[in-house]
Short mmCIF file of C-alpha atoms and ligand atoms in Angstrom, two decimals:
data_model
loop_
_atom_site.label_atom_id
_atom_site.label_comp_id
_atom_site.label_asym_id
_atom_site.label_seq_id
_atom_site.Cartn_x
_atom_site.Cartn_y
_atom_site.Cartn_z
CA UNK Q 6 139.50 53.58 84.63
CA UNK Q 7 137.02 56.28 83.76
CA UNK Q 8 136.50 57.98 87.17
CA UNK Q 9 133.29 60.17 86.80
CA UNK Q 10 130.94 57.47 86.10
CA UNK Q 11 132.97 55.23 89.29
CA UNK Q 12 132.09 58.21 91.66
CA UNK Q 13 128.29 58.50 90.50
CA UNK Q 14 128.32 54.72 90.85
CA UNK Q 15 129.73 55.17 94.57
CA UNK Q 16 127.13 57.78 95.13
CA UNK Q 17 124.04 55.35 93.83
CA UNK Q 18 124.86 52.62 95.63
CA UNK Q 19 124.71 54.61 99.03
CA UNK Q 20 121.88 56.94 98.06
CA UNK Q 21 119.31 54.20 100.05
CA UNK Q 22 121.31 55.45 103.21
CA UNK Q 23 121.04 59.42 102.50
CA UNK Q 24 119.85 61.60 104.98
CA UNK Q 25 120.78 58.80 107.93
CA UNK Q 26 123.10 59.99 111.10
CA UNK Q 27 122.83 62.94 113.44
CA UNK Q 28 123.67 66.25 112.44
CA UNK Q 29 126.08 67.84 114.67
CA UNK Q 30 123.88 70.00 116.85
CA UNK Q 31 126.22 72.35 118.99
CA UNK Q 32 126.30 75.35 117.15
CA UNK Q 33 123.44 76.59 114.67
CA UNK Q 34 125.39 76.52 111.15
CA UNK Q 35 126.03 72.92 112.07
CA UNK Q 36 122.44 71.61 112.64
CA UNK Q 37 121.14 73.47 110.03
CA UNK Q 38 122.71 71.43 107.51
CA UNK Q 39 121.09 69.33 104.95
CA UNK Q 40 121.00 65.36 105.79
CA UNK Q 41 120.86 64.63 102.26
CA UNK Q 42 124.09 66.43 100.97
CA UNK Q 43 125.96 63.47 99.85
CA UNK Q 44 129.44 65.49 97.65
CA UNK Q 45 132.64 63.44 96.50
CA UNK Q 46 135.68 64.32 94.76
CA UNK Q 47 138.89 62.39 93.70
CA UNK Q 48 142.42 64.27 92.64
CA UNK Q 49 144.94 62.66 91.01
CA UNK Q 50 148.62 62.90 89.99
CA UNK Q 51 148.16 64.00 86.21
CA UNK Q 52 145.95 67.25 87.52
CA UNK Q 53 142.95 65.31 86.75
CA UNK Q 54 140.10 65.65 88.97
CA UNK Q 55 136.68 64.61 89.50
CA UNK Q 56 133.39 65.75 91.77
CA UNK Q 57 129.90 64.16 91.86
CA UNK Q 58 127.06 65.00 93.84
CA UNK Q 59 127.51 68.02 95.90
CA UNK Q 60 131.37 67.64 95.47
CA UNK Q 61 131.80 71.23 94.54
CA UNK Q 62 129.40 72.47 97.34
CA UNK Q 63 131.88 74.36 100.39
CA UNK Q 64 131.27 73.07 104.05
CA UNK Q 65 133.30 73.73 107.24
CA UNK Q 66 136.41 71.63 107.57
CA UNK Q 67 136.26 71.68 110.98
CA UNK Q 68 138.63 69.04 111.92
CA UNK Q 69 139.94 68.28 108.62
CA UNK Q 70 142.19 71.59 109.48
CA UNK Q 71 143.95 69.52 112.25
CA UNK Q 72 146.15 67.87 109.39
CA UNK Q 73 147.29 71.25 107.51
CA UNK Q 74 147.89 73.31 110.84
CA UNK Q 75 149.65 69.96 111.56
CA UNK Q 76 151.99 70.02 108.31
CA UNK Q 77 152.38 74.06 108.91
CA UNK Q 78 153.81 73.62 112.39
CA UNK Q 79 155.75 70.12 111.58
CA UNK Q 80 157.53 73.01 108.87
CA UNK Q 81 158.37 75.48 111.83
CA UNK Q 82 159.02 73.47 115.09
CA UNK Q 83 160.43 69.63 113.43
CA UNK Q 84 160.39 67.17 115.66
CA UNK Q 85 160.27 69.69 119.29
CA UNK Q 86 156.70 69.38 118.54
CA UNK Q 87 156.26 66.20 119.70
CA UNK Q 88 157.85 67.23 122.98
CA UNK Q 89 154.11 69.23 123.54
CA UNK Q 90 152.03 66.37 121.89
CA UNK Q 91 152.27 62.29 121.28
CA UNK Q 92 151.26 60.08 118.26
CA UNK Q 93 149.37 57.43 120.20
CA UNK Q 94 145.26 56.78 118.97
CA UNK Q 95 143.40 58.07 121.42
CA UNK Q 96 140.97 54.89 121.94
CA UNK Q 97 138.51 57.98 124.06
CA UNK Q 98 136.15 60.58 122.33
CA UNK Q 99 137.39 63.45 120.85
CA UNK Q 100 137.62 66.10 123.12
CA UNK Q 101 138.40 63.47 126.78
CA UNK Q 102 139.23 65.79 129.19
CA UNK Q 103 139.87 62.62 131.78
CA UNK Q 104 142.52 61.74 129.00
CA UNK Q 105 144.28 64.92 129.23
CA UNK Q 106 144.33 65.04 132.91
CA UNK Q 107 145.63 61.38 133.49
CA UNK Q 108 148.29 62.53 130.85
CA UNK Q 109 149.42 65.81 131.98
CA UNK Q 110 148.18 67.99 129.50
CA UNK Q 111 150.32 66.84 126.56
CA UNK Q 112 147.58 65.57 124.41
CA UNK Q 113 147.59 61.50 122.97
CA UNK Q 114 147.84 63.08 119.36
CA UNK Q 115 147.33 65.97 117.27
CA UNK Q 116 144.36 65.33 115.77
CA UNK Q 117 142.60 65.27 118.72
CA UNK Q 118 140.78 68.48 120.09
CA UNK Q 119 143.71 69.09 122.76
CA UNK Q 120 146.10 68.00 120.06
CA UNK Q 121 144.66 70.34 117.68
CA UNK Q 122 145.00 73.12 119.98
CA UNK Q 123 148.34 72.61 121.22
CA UNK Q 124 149.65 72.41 117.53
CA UNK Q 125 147.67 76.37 117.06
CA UNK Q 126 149.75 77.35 119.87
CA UNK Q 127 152.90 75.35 118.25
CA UNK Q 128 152.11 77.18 115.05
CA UNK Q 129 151.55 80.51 116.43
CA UNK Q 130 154.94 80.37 118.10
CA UNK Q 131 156.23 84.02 118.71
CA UNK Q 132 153.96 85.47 115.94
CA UNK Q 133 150.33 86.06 116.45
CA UNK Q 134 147.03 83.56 115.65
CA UNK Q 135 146.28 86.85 112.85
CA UNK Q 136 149.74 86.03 111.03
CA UNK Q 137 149.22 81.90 111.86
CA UNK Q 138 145.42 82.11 110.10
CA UNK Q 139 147.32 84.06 106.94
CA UNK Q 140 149.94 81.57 106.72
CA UNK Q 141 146.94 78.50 107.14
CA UNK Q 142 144.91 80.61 104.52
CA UNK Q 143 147.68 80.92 101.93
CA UNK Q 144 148.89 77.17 102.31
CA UNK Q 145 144.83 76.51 101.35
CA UNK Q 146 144.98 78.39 98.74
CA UNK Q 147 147.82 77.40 96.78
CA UNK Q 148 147.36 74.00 97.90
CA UNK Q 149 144.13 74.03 96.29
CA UNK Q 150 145.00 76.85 93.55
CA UNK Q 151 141.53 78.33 94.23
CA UNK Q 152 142.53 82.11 95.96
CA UNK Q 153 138.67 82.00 96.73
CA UNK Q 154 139.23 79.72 99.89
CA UNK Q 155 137.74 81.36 102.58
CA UNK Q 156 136.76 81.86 106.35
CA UNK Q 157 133.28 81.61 107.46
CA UNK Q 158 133.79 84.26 109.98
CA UNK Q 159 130.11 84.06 111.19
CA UNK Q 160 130.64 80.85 111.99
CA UNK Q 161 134.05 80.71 113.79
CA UNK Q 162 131.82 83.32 115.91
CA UNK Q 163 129.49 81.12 116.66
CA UNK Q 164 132.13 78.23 116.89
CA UNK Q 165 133.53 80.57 119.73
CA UNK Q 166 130.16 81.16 121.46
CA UNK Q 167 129.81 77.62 122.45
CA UNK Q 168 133.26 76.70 122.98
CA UNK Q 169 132.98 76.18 126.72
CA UNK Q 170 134.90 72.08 126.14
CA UNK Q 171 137.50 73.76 124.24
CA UNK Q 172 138.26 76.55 126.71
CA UNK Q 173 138.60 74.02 129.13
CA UNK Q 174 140.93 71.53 127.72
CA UNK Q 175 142.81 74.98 126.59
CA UNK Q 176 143.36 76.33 129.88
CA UNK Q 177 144.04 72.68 131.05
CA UNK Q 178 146.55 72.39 128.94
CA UNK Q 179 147.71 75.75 129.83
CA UNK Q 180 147.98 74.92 133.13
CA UNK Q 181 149.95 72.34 132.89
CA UNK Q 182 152.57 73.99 131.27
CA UNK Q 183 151.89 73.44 127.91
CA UNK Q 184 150.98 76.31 126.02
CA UNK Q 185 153.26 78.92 125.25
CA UNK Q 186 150.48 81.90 124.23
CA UNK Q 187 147.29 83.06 125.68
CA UNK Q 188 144.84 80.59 125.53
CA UNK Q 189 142.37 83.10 124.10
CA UNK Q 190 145.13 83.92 121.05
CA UNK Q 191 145.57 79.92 120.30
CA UNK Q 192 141.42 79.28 120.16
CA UNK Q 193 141.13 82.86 117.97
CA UNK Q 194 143.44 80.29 115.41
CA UNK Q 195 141.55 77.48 116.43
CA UNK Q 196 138.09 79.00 115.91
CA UNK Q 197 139.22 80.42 112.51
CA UNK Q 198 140.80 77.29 110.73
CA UNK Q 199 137.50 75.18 111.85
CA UNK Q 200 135.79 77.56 109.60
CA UNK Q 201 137.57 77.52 106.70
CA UNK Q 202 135.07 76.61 104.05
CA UNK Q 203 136.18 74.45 101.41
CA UNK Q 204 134.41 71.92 98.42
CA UNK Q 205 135.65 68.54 98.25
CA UNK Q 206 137.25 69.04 95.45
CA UNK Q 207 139.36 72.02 97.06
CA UNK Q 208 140.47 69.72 99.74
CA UNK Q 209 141.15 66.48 97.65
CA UNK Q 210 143.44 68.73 95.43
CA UNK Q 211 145.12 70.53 98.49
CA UNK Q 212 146.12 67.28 99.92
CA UNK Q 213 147.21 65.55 96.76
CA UNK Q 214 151.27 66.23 98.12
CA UNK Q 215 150.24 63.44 100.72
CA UNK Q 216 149.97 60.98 98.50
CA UNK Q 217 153.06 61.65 96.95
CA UNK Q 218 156.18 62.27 99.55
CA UNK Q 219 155.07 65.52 100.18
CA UNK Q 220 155.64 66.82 96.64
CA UNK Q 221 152.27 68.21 94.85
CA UNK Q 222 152.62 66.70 91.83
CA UNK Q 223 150.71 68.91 89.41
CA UNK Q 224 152.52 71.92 90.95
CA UNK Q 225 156.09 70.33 91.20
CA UNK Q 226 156.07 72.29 94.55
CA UNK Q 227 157.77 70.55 97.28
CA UNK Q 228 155.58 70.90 99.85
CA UNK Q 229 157.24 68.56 102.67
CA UNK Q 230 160.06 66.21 102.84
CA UNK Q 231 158.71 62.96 101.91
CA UNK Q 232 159.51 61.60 105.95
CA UNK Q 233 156.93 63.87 107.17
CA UNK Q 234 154.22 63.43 104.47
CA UNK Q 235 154.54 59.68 105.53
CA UNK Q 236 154.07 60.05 109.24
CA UNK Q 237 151.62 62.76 108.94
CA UNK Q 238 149.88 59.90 106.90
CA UNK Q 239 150.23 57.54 109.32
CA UNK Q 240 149.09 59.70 111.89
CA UNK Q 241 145.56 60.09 109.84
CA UNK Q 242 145.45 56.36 109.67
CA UNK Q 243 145.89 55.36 113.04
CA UNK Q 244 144.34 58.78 114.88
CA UNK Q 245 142.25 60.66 112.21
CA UNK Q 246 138.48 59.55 112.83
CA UNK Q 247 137.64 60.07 116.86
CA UNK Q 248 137.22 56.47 118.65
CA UNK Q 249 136.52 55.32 115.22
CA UNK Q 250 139.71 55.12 114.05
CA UNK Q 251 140.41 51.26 114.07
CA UNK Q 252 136.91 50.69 112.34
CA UNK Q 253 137.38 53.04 109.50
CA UNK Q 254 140.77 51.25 108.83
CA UNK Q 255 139.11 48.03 108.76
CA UNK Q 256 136.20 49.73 106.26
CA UNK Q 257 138.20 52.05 104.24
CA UNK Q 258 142.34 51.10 104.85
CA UNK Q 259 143.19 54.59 103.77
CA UNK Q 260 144.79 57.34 106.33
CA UNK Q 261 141.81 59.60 106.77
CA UNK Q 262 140.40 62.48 108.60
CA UNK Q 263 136.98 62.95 110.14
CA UNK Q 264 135.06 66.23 110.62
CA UNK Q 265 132.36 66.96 112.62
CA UNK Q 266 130.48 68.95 109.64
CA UNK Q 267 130.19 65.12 107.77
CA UNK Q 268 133.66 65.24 105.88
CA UNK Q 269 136.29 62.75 105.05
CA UNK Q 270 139.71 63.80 103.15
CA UNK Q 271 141.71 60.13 102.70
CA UNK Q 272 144.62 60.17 101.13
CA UNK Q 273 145.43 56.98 98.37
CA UNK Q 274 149.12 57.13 98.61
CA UNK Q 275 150.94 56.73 95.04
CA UNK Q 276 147.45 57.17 93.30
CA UNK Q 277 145.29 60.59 94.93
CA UNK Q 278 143.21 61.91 96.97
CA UNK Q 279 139.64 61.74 97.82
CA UNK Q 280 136.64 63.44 100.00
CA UNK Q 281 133.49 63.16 100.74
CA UNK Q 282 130.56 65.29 102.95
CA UNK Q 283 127.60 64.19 103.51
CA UNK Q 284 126.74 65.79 107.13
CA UNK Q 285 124.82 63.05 109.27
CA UNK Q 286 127.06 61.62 112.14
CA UNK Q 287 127.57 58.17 112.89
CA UNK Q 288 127.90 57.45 116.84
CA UNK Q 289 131.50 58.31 116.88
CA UNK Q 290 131.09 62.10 114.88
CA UNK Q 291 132.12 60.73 111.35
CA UNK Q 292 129.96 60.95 108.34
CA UNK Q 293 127.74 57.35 108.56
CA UNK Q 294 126.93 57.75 104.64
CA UNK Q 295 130.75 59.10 104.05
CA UNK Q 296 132.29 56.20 105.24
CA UNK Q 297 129.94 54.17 103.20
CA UNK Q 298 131.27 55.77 100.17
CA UNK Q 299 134.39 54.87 100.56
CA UNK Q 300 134.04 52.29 101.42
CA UNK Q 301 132.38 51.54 97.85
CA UNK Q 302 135.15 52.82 96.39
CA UNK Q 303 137.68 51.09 97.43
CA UNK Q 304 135.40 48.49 96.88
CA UNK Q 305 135.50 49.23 93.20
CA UNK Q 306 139.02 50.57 92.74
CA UNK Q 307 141.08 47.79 95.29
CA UNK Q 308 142.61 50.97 96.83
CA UNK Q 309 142.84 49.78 100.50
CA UNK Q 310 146.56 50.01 101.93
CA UNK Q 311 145.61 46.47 103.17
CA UNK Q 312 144.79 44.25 100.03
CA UNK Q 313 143.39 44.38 96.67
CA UNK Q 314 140.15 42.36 97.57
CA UNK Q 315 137.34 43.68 95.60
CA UNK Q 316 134.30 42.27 97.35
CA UNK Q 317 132.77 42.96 100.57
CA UNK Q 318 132.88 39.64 102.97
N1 LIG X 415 134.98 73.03 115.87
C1 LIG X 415 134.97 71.72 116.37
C2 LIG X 415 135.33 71.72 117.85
O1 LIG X 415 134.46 71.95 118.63
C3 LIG X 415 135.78 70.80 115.50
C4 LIG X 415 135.48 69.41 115.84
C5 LIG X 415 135.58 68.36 114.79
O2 LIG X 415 135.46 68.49 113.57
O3 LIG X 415 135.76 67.29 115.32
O4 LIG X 415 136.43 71.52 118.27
#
């Protein structure tokens, strides 16, 4: 299949939609951005890779950091870190505070907001959320074998500013017993990796090991064991997109993850990765013109986990 003219295809046949959702509007770098981006990118297992649109443009990952800092503390704490957090979808918005009180501050699953956080402080450990952003920073960059991967530190700032919800699900958690460091050490981590800015083609690449049992292979590099690149998988698929995770398997049928800045990193297991960004928010807070993509894609390509059908019913 010749893949660059398949993702400018993808890209025309949403382009009637562009500039359609709400821009996330709770910090200033957010709702500046451009409704009409609309970037995509697709990695695959000979090193090939492919961008269209403004697929080479960086954004914040925001939440798309919740699966690395995920893998990176999976690495250091195995399976004691599902003692502090569970693997259940969520079914609530992203950041339920009801959720987390009803469940005693151990979060549904880690890529939640309180998920996220509790698997900073996870990561953190006994070093400190400096040494955790360096080790998050590296894994990026070899991941992605760009050393230019980067922290938008202006924006973490800002991310900081207004981070009232997440200071209180932090200290909630806290006070439940669940946080081993000071809640102001796990959001400087939290805060950072959020910022991270990245092109979809930096993330497709750095995620590529997902798609095949945790072993990048371009690199050779074993990244994970092959157990945990499936669950973290499965994780995305069932938990990855806010209260929108059972429609985006029914649109897409690819383990995904959602980000509040309007991108999507989904992971074709055996075949690549993918991601899009186009920054206007469906209902939920996932890109309304993103999931269209893919949904075009997999369209095209047959790629769903769930069948091969090629047209849309
Ligand atoms: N920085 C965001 C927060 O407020 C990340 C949210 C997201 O992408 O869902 O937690």
């Amino acid at each position: 299949m010749d893949y660059q003219p398949l993702l400018e295809e993808v890209l025309k046949d949403v382009s009637a939609y562009r500039g359609q959702g709400s821009v996330a509007g709770y910090i200033p770098t957010l709702a500046r951005a451009d409704p009409n981006k609309l970037g995509i990118a697709l990695a695959l297992e000979d090193g090939s890779a492919f961008a269209a649109g403004d697929g080479e443009e960086t954004f914040s990952i925001q939440s798309i950091s919740y699966v690395f800092s995920l893998a990176l503390a999976l690495h250091h704490q195995k399976s004691a870190l599902w003692n502090h957090v569970g693997r259940e979808p969520a079914g609530s918005p992203v950041n339920s505070i009801f959720q987390l009180e009803m469940e005693k501050g151990k979060p549904r699953n880690p890529l939640t907001s309180a998920g996220a956080i509790v698997v900073c402080d996870q990561l953190i450990g006994a070093d400190t959320a400096d040494e955790a952003v360096e080790e998050m920073l590296g894994f990026l960059r070899e991941r992605s074998s760009d050393e230019s991967v980067a922290i938008d530190e202006g924006l973490a700032m800002s991310e900081s500013q207004a981070g009232a919800f997440n200071r209180s699900l932090a200290y909630f958690i806290s006070a439940f017993g669940n946080m081993q460091n000071p809640v102001a050490e796990v959001l400087s981590l939290y805060y950072r990796q959020c910022s991270i800015a990245m092109s979809c083609r930096q993330l497709a690449r750095a995620a590529l090991y997902l798609a095949f049992d945790g072993t990048d292979p371009v690199s050779g590099d074993a990244v994970t064991v092959a157990s945990r690149a499936r669950r973290i998988n499965a994780l995305m698929l069932t938990c990855g997109h806010y209260d929108n995770s059972g429609d985006f398997a029914f649109r897409v049928g690819l383990p995904g993850k959602s980000a509040v800045s309007g991108g999507i990193l989904a992971i074709i297991p055996g075949t690549g990765a993918v991601c899009v960004w186009s920054p206007g928010l469906n209902a939920a807070g996932t890109s309304l013109v993103g999931v269209m993509a893919l949904e075009r894609l997999v369209e095209r390509t047959g790629w769903s986990l769930f069948g091969h059908g090629r047209s849309l019913g």
